[in-house]
mmCIF file of C-alpha atoms in Angstrom:
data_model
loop_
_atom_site.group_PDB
_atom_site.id
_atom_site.type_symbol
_atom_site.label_atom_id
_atom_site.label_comp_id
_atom_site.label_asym_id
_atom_site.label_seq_id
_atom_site.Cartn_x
_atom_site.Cartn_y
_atom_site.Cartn_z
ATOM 1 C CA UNK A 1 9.342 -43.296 -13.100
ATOM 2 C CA UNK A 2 9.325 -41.540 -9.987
ATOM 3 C CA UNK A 3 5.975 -40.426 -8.077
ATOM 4 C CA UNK A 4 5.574 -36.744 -7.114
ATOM 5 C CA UNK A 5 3.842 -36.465 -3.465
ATOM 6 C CA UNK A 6 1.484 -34.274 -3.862
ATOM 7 C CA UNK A 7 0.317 -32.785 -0.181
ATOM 8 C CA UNK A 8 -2.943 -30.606 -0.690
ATOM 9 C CA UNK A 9 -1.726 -27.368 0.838
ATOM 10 C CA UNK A 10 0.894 -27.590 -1.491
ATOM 11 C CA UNK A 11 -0.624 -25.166 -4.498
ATOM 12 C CA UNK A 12 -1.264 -22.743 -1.923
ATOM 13 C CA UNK A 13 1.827 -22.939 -0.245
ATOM 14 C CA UNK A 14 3.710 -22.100 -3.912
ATOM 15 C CA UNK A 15 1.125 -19.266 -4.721
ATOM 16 C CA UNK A 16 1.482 -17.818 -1.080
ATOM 17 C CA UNK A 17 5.588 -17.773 -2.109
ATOM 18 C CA UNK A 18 5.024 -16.721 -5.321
ATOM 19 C CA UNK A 19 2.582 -13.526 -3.892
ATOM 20 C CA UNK A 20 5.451 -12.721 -1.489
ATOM 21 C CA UNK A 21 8.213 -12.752 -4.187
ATOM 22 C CA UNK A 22 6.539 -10.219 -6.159
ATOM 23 C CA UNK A 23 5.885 -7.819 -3.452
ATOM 24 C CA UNK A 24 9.741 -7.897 -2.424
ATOM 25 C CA UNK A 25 10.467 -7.629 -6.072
ATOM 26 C CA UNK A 26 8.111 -5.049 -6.416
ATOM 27 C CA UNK A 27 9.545 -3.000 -3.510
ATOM 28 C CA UNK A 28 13.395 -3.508 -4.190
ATOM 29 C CA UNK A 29 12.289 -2.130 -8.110
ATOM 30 C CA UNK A 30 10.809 0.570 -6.338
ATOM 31 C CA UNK A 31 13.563 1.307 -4.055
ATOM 32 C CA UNK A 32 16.060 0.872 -6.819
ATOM 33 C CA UNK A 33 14.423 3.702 -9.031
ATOM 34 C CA UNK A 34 14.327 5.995 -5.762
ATOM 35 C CA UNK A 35 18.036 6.045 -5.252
ATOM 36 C CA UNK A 36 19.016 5.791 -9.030
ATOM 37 C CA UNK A 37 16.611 9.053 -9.605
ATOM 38 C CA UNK A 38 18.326 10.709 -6.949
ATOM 39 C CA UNK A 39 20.026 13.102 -8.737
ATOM 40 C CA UNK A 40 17.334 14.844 -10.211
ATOM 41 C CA UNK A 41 15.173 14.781 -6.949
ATOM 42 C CA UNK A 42 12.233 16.181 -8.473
ATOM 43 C CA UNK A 43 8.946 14.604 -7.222
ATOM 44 C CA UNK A 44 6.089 15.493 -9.222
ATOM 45 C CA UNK A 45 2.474 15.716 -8.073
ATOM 46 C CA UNK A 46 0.954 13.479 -10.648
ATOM 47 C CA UNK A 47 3.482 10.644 -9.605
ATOM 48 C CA UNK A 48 1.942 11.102 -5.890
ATOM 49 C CA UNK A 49 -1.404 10.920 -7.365
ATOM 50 C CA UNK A 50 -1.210 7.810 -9.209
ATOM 51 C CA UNK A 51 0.384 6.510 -6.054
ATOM 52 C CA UNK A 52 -2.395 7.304 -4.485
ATOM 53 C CA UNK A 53 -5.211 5.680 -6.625
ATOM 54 C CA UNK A 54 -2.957 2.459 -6.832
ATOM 55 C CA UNK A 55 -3.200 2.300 -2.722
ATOM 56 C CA UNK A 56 -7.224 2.670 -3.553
ATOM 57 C CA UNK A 57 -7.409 0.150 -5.979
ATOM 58 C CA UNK A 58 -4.716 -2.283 -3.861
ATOM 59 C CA UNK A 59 -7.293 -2.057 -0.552
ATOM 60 C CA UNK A 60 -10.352 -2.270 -3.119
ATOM 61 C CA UNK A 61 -9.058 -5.346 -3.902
ATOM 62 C CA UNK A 62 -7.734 -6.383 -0.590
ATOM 63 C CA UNK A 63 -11.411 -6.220 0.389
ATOM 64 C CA UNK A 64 -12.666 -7.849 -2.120
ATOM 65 C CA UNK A 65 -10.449 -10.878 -0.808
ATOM 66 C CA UNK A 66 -11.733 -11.121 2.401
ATOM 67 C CA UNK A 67 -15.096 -10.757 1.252
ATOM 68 C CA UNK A 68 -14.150 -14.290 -0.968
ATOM 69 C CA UNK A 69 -15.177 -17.636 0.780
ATOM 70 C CA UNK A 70 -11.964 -18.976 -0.067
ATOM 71 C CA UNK A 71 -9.867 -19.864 3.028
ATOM 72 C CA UNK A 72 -6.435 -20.567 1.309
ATOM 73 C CA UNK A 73 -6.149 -16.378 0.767
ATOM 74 C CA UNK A 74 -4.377 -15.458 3.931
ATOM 75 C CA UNK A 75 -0.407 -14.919 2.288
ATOM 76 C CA UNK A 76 -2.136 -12.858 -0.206
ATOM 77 C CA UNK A 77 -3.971 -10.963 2.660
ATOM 78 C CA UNK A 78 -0.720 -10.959 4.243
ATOM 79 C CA UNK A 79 1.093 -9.915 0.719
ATOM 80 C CA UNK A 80 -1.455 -7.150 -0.277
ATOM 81 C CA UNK A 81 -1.499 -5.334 3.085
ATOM 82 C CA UNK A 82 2.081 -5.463 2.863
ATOM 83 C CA UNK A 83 1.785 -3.739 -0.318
ATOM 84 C CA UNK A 84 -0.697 -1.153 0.919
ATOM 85 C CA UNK A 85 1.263 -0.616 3.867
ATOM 86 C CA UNK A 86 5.071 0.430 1.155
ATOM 87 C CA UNK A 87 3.372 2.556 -1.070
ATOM 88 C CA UNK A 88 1.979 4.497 2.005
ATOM 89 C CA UNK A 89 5.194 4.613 3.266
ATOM 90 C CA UNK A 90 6.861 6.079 -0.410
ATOM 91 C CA UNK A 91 3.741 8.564 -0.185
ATOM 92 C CA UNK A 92 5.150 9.702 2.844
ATOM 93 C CA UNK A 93 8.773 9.677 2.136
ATOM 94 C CA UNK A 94 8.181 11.590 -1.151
ATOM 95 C CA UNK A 95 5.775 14.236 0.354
ATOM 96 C CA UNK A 96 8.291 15.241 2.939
ATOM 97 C CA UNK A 97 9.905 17.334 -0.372
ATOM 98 C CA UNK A 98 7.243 19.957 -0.385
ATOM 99 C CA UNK A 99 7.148 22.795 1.925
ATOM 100 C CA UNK A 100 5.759 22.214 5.367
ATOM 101 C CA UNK A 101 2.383 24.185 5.027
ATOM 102 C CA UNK A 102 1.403 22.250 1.649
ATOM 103 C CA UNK A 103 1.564 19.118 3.375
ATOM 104 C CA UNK A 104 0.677 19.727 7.227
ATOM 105 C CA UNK A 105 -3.026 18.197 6.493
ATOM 106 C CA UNK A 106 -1.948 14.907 4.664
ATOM 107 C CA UNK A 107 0.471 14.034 6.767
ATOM 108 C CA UNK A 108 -1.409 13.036 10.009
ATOM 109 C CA UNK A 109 -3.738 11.151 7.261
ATOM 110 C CA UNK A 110 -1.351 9.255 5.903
ATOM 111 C CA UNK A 111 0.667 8.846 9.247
ATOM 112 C CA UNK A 112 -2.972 7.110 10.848
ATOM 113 C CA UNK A 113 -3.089 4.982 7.921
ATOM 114 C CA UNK A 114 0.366 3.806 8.533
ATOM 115 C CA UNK A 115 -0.126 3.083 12.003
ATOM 116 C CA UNK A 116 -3.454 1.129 10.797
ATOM 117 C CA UNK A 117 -1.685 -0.592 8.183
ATOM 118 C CA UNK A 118 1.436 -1.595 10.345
ATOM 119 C CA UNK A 119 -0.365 -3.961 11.992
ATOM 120 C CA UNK A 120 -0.503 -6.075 9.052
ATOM 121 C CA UNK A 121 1.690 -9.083 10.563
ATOM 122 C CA UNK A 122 -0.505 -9.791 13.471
ATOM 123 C CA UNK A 123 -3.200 -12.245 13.162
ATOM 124 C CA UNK A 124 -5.873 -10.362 14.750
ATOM 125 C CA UNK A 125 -5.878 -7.559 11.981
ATOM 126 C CA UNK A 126 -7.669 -9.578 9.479
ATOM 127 C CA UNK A 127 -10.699 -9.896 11.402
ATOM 128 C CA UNK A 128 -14.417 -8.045 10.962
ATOM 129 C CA UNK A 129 -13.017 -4.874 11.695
ATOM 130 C CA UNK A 130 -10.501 -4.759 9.001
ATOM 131 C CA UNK A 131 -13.480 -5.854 6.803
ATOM 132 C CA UNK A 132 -15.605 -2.805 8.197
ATOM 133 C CA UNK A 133 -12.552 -0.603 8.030
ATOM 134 C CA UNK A 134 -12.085 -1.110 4.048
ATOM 135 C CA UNK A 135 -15.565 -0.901 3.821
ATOM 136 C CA UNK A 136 -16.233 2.456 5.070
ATOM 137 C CA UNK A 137 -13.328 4.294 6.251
ATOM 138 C CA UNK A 138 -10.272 3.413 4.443
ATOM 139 C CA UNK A 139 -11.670 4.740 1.330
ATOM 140 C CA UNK A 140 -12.933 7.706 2.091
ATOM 141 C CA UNK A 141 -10.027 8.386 4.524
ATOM 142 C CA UNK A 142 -7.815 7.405 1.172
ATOM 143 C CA UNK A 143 -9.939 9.865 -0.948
ATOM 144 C CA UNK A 144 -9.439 12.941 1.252
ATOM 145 C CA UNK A 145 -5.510 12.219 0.796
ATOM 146 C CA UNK A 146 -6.066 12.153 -2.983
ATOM 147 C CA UNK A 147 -7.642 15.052 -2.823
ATOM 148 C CA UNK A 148 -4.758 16.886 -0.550
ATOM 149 C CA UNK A 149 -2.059 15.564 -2.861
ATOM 150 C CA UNK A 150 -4.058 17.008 -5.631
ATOM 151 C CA UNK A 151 -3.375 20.563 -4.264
ATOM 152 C CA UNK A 152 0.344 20.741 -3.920
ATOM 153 C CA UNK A 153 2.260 22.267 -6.494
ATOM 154 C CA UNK A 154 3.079 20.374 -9.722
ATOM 155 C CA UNK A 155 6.312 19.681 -8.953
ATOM 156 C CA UNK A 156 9.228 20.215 -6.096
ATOM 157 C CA UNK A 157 13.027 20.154 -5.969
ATOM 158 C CA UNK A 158 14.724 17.790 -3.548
#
């Protein structure tokens, strides 16, 4: 019978491929249901909302990754701020429908968060700061764009 060679890193290294086949699954699934729903192009505020809470809950958790002693987390760092980073992209993509005065507060919110967030890919992001960043201002700077979205109408034609 033949003997596997098992290398340590090797769990790590299929859960860090598994955590980035999701999150390119996850994003061509999205992606796929933005063009297919492109007839209708109706974007409706509660959609925006949710979107919204899932980017909370996503850096929520982010944070409570980095917080974890574990050093075999960095692809999922990698993979969740990769995350973090789409869905504020698709926030911003989809709020461009509504009329230029409902959305002329969010936008420079969302557009510092994506500027924060592209960073992602270089290894000095995950450092204290990004810890103190997700600590205090991400949320409540992820709140106040809740709380904009909240205000736009219910729904709006592409």
């Amino acid at each position: 019978m033949a003997k596997i060679d098992y290398s340590p890193g090797l769990p790590e290294f299929a859960a860090a491929a598994t955590a980035v086949a999701l999150t390119t699954g996850r994003k061509l699934s999205r992606n796929f249901r933005y063009y297919r729903n492109r007839s209708e192009n109706v974007i409706h505020r509660d959609e925006l909302v949710a979107l919204c809470r899932s980017i909370r809950q996503d850096a929520f958790g982010l944070q409570n990754m980095i917080m974890n002693e574990n050093d075999e987390k960095s692809p999922f760092l990698v993979s969740v701020s990769g995350l973090i980073y789409d869905q504020l992209e698709e926030l911003h993509r989809k709020l461009l429908f509504f009329e230029a005065g409902s959305i002329s507060e969010i936008i420079p919110l969302i557009d510092d968060q994506r500027r924060f967030w592209q960073r992602l890919t270089q290894p000095d992001f995950y450092s204290e700061t990004l810890l103190h960043e997700l600590e205090y201002n991400i949320p409540c700077n992820l709140e106040i764009i809740e709380q904009q979205v909240q205000k736009l109408p219910v729904h709006v034609k592409g």
